[in-house]
Coordinates of C-alpha atoms in Angstrom, one line a residue:
X1 CA 2.8 -15.3 -24.1
X2 CA 0.9 -16.1 -27.3
X3 CA -2.2 -14.1 -28.2
X4 CA -4.5 -17.1 -27.6
X5 CA -3.0 -17.7 -24.1
X6 CA -3.4 -14.0 -23.3
X7 CA -7.1 -13.9 -24.3
X8 CA -7.8 -17.1 -22.4
X9 CA -6.2 -15.6 -19.3
X10 CA -8.6 -12.6 -19.6
X11 CA -11.6 -15.0 -20.1
X12 CA -10.5 -16.9 -17.0
X13 CA -10.1 -13.8 -14.9
X14 CA -13.4 -12.3 -15.9
X15 CA -15.4 -15.5 -15.6
X16 CA -17.9 -15.3 -12.8
X17 CA -16.5 -16.8 -9.6
X18 CA -13.0 -17.6 -11.1
X19 CA -11.0 -14.5 -10.5
X20 CA -8.4 -15.1 -7.8
X21 CA -5.3 -12.8 -8.1
X22 CA -3.9 -13.7 -4.6
X23 CA -4.4 -16.3 -2.0
X24 CA -7.7 -14.7 -1.0
X25 CA -10.8 -16.9 -1.2
X26 CA -12.6 -16.7 -4.5
X27 CA -15.6 -15.3 -2.8
X28 CA -13.6 -12.2 -1.9
X29 CA -13.4 -11.2 -5.5
X30 CA -16.3 -12.6 -7.4
X31 CA -18.9 -13.8 -4.8
X32 CA -21.5 -16.2 -5.9
X33 CA -25.0 -16.3 -4.8
X34 CA -25.5 -18.5 -1.7
X35 CA -21.9 -18.6 -0.9
X36 CA -21.0 -17.1 2.4
X37 CA -18.1 -14.9 3.1
X38 CA -15.1 -16.5 4.9
X39 CA -14.6 -15.0 8.3
X40 CA -11.2 -13.5 8.8
X41 CA -10.0 -14.4 12.2
X42 CA -6.8 -12.4 12.4
X43 CA -7.0 -9.4 10.0
X44 CA -3.5 -8.1 10.6
X45 CA -1.9 -11.5 9.9
X46 CA -4.1 -12.0 6.8
X47 CA -3.2 -8.5 5.6
X48 CA 0.5 -9.3 5.8
X49 CA -0.1 -12.6 4.0
X50 CA -1.9 -11.0 1.1
X51 CA 0.7 -8.2 0.8
X52 CA 3.4 -10.8 0.5
X53 CA 1.4 -12.7 -2.1
X54 CA 1.3 -9.4 -4.1
X55 CA 5.1 -9.0 -3.9
X56 CA 5.1 -6.5 -1.1
X57 CA 6.9 -6.8 2.2
X58 CA 5.2 -6.5 5.5
X59 CA 5.9 -7.0 9.2
X60 CA 4.2 -6.4 12.5
X61 CA 6.0 -4.2 15.1
X62 CA 5.2 -4.3 18.8
X63 CA 5.6 -0.5 19.1
X64 CA 6.6 2.7 17.4
X65 CA 10.3 2.3 18.3
X66 CA 10.5 -1.0 16.5
X67 CA 8.7 0.5 13.5
X68 CA 11.1 3.4 13.5
X69 CA 14.1 1.1 13.6
X70 CA 12.7 -0.8 10.6
X71 CA 12.4 2.4 8.6
X72 CA 15.9 3.6 9.4
X73 CA 17.4 0.2 8.7
X74 CA 15.6 0.0 5.4
X75 CA 16.9 3.4 4.4
X76 CA 20.4 2.3 5.3
X77 CA 20.2 -0.9 3.3
X78 CA 18.7 0.9 0.3
X79 CA 21.5 3.5 0.4
X80 CA 18.8 6.2 0.4
X81 CA 19.9 9.9 0.4
X82 CA 16.4 11.5 0.4
X83 CA 13.2 10.5 2.1
X84 CA 10.0 12.4 1.7
X85 CA 7.1 11.9 4.2
X86 CA 3.7 13.0 5.1
X87 CA 3.2 15.7 7.7
X88 CA 0.9 13.7 10.0
X89 CA 0.6 12.9 13.7
X90 CA 1.5 9.2 13.3
X91 CA 4.8 9.9 11.6
X92 CA 5.7 12.5 14.3
X93 CA 5.0 9.8 16.8
X94 CA 7.3 7.4 14.8
X95 CA 10.2 9.8 15.4
X96 CA 12.3 8.6 12.5
X97 CA 13.5 12.1 11.3
X98 CA 16.5 12.4 13.7
X99 CA 17.8 8.8 13.4
X100 CA 17.4 9.1 9.6
X101 CA 19.4 12.3 9.5
X102 CA 22.1 10.8 11.7
X103 CA 22.3 7.9 9.1
X104 CA 22.9 10.5 6.4
X105 CA 19.4 10.5 5.0
X106 CA 17.9 13.9 4.2
X107 CA 14.2 14.1 5.4
X108 CA 11.7 16.3 3.5
X109 CA 8.4 16.9 5.2
X110 CA 5.3 17.6 3.1
X111 CA 4.9 21.0 4.7
X112 CA 7.2 23.7 3.5
X113 CA 8.4 22.3 0.2
X114 CA 8.9 24.7 -2.6
X115 CA 8.1 22.2 -5.3
X116 CA 6.4 19.1 -4.0
X117 CA 6.6 17.0 -7.1
X118 CA 10.2 17.8 -7.8
X119 CA 11.2 16.7 -4.2
X120 CA 9.1 13.6 -4.4
X121 CA 10.6 12.8 -7.8
X122 CA 14.1 12.9 -6.4
X123 CA 13.3 11.0 -3.3
X124 CA 14.5 7.5 -2.8
X125 CA 11.8 6.6 -0.3
X126 CA 8.3 7.8 0.3
X127 CA 6.9 7.4 3.8
X128 CA 3.2 7.8 4.9
X129 CA 0.6 6.2 7.0
X130 CA -2.8 4.9 5.7
X131 CA -6.4 5.5 6.8
X132 CA -7.2 1.8 6.5
X133 CA -5.5 -1.5 5.6
X134 CA -7.7 -4.2 4.0
X135 CA -6.9 -7.8 5.1
X136 CA -8.6 -9.7 2.3
X137 CA -6.8 -7.9 -0.5
X138 CA -3.6 -6.5 1.1
X139 CA -4.6 -3.0 0.1
X140 CA -4.0 0.4 1.7
X141 CA -6.6 3.2 1.7
X142 CA -5.0 6.6 1.4
X143 CA -6.8 9.9 1.8
X144 CA -5.8 13.2 0.5
X145 CA -5.6 16.2 2.8
X146 CA -3.2 18.8 4.3
X147 CA 0.2 17.3 4.6
X148 CA -0.7 14.3 2.6
X149 CA 0.9 14.6 -0.8
X150 CA -0.3 11.9 -3.2
X151 CA 3.1 11.7 -5.0
X152 CA 4.8 10.5 -1.8
X153 CA 3.2 7.1 -2.5
X154 CA 3.7 7.2 -6.2
X155 CA 7.0 8.8 -7.3
X156 CA 9.8 7.3 -5.1
X157 CA 10.9 3.8 -6.1
X158 CA 10.5 2.6 -2.5
X159 CA 7.3 3.3 -0.6
X160 CA 6.8 2.6 3.1
X161 CA 3.5 2.9 5.1
X162 CA 3.4 2.7 8.9
X163 CA -0.1 1.9 10.0
X164 CA -1.6 1.3 13.5
X165 CA -2.8 -2.4 13.6
X166 CA -6.2 -1.3 14.8
X167 CA -6.8 0.3 11.4
X168 CA -6.8 -3.1 9.6
X169 CA -10.3 -4.0 8.5
X170 CA -11.4 -7.3 7.1
X171 CA -12.9 -6.5 3.7
X172 CA -13.2 -3.9 1.0
X173 CA -16.9 -3.5 2.0
X174 CA -15.9 -2.7 5.6
X175 CA -13.5 -0.1 4.4
X176 CA -16.1 1.6 2.2
X177 CA -18.7 1.5 5.0
X178 CA -16.3 3.6 7.1
X179 CA -17.2 6.5 4.9
X180 CA -20.9 5.9 4.9
X181 CA -22.8 8.7 6.7
X182 CA -20.0 11.2 6.4
X183 CA -21.0 14.6 5.3
X184 CA -18.3 14.7 2.7
X185 CA -15.6 12.5 1.3
X186 CA -11.9 13.4 0.9
X187 CA -11.1 15.0 -2.4
X188 CA -9.0 12.0 -3.3
X189 CA -9.4 8.5 -1.9
X190 CA -7.0 5.8 -3.3
X191 CA -6.7 2.1 -2.9
X192 CA -3.1 0.9 -3.2
X193 CA -2.5 -2.8 -3.7
X194 CA 1.1 -3.9 -3.7
X195 CA 3.9 -2.7 -5.9
X196 CA 3.2 -1.1 -9.2
X197 CA 2.7 -3.6 -12.1
X198 CA 2.2 -3.0 -15.8
X199 CA 1.9 -5.3 -18.8
X200 CA 1.5 -2.5 -21.4
X201 CA 4.5 -3.4 -23.5
X202 CA 4.4 -6.7 -25.3
X203 CA 2.3 -8.2 -22.5
X204 CA 5.4 -8.5 -20.4
X205 CA 4.9 -7.9 -16.7
X206 CA 7.1 -5.1 -15.3
X207 CA 7.1 -3.7 -11.8
X208 CA 7.8 -0.1 -10.7
X209 CA 6.8 1.6 -14.0
X210 CA 3.8 3.6 -12.9
X211 CA 4.6 3.7 -9.2
X212 CA 6.9 2.2 -6.6
X213 CA 8.5 -1.2 -7.4
X214 CA 9.0 -1.9 -3.7
X215 CA 6.3 -1.5 -1.1
X216 CA 6.7 -2.1 2.7
X217 CA 4.0 -1.9 5.3
X218 CA 4.7 -1.9 9.0
X219 CA 1.7 -2.6 11.2
X220 CA 2.2 -1.1 14.7
X221 CA 0.6 -2.8 17.7

């Protein structure tokens, strides 16, 4: 891309009311006065649509068993040897540890690890849940806390989030409002939107440089 084209792209994206990185309505990103927000009728379906537009892969599972089968099959197809996951109730309910081990995949739980970053750095897949999923942007909201290592969602080349469908909210504003009135916020609160992308080197877009190049989200329910 020539320098003039690159600068024009920046001008376009920062022009009021013009920024539209996905299929989301323009108003979702740069709302204009007097323009009402488009109602999202089916937030889970819209979330999956936006995730796909970002290069992620999503699906909806009827129950935890179907979600578990998806994770195990994904690990098989990827030829994974090590999966690291959060130590949270949702992933205990998922019950994927046993089937993964039977498939020859070592499972490391973010609980008793000697060197968390070293394990996450070697892992082929990172598995977590998310506090919220945002329909209009295809984003996940991840909170820090006991058993929730940040590097699980950053270091492995493949990242999978299994999220109850009732945690899908329509907009970024709705997700932020979930924290209003709380006495305190998590030490770390991150919005993850699709696979990692970078254009630092010669303005060429590359995926998987600063985070996972492959992102899967399974909505349960």
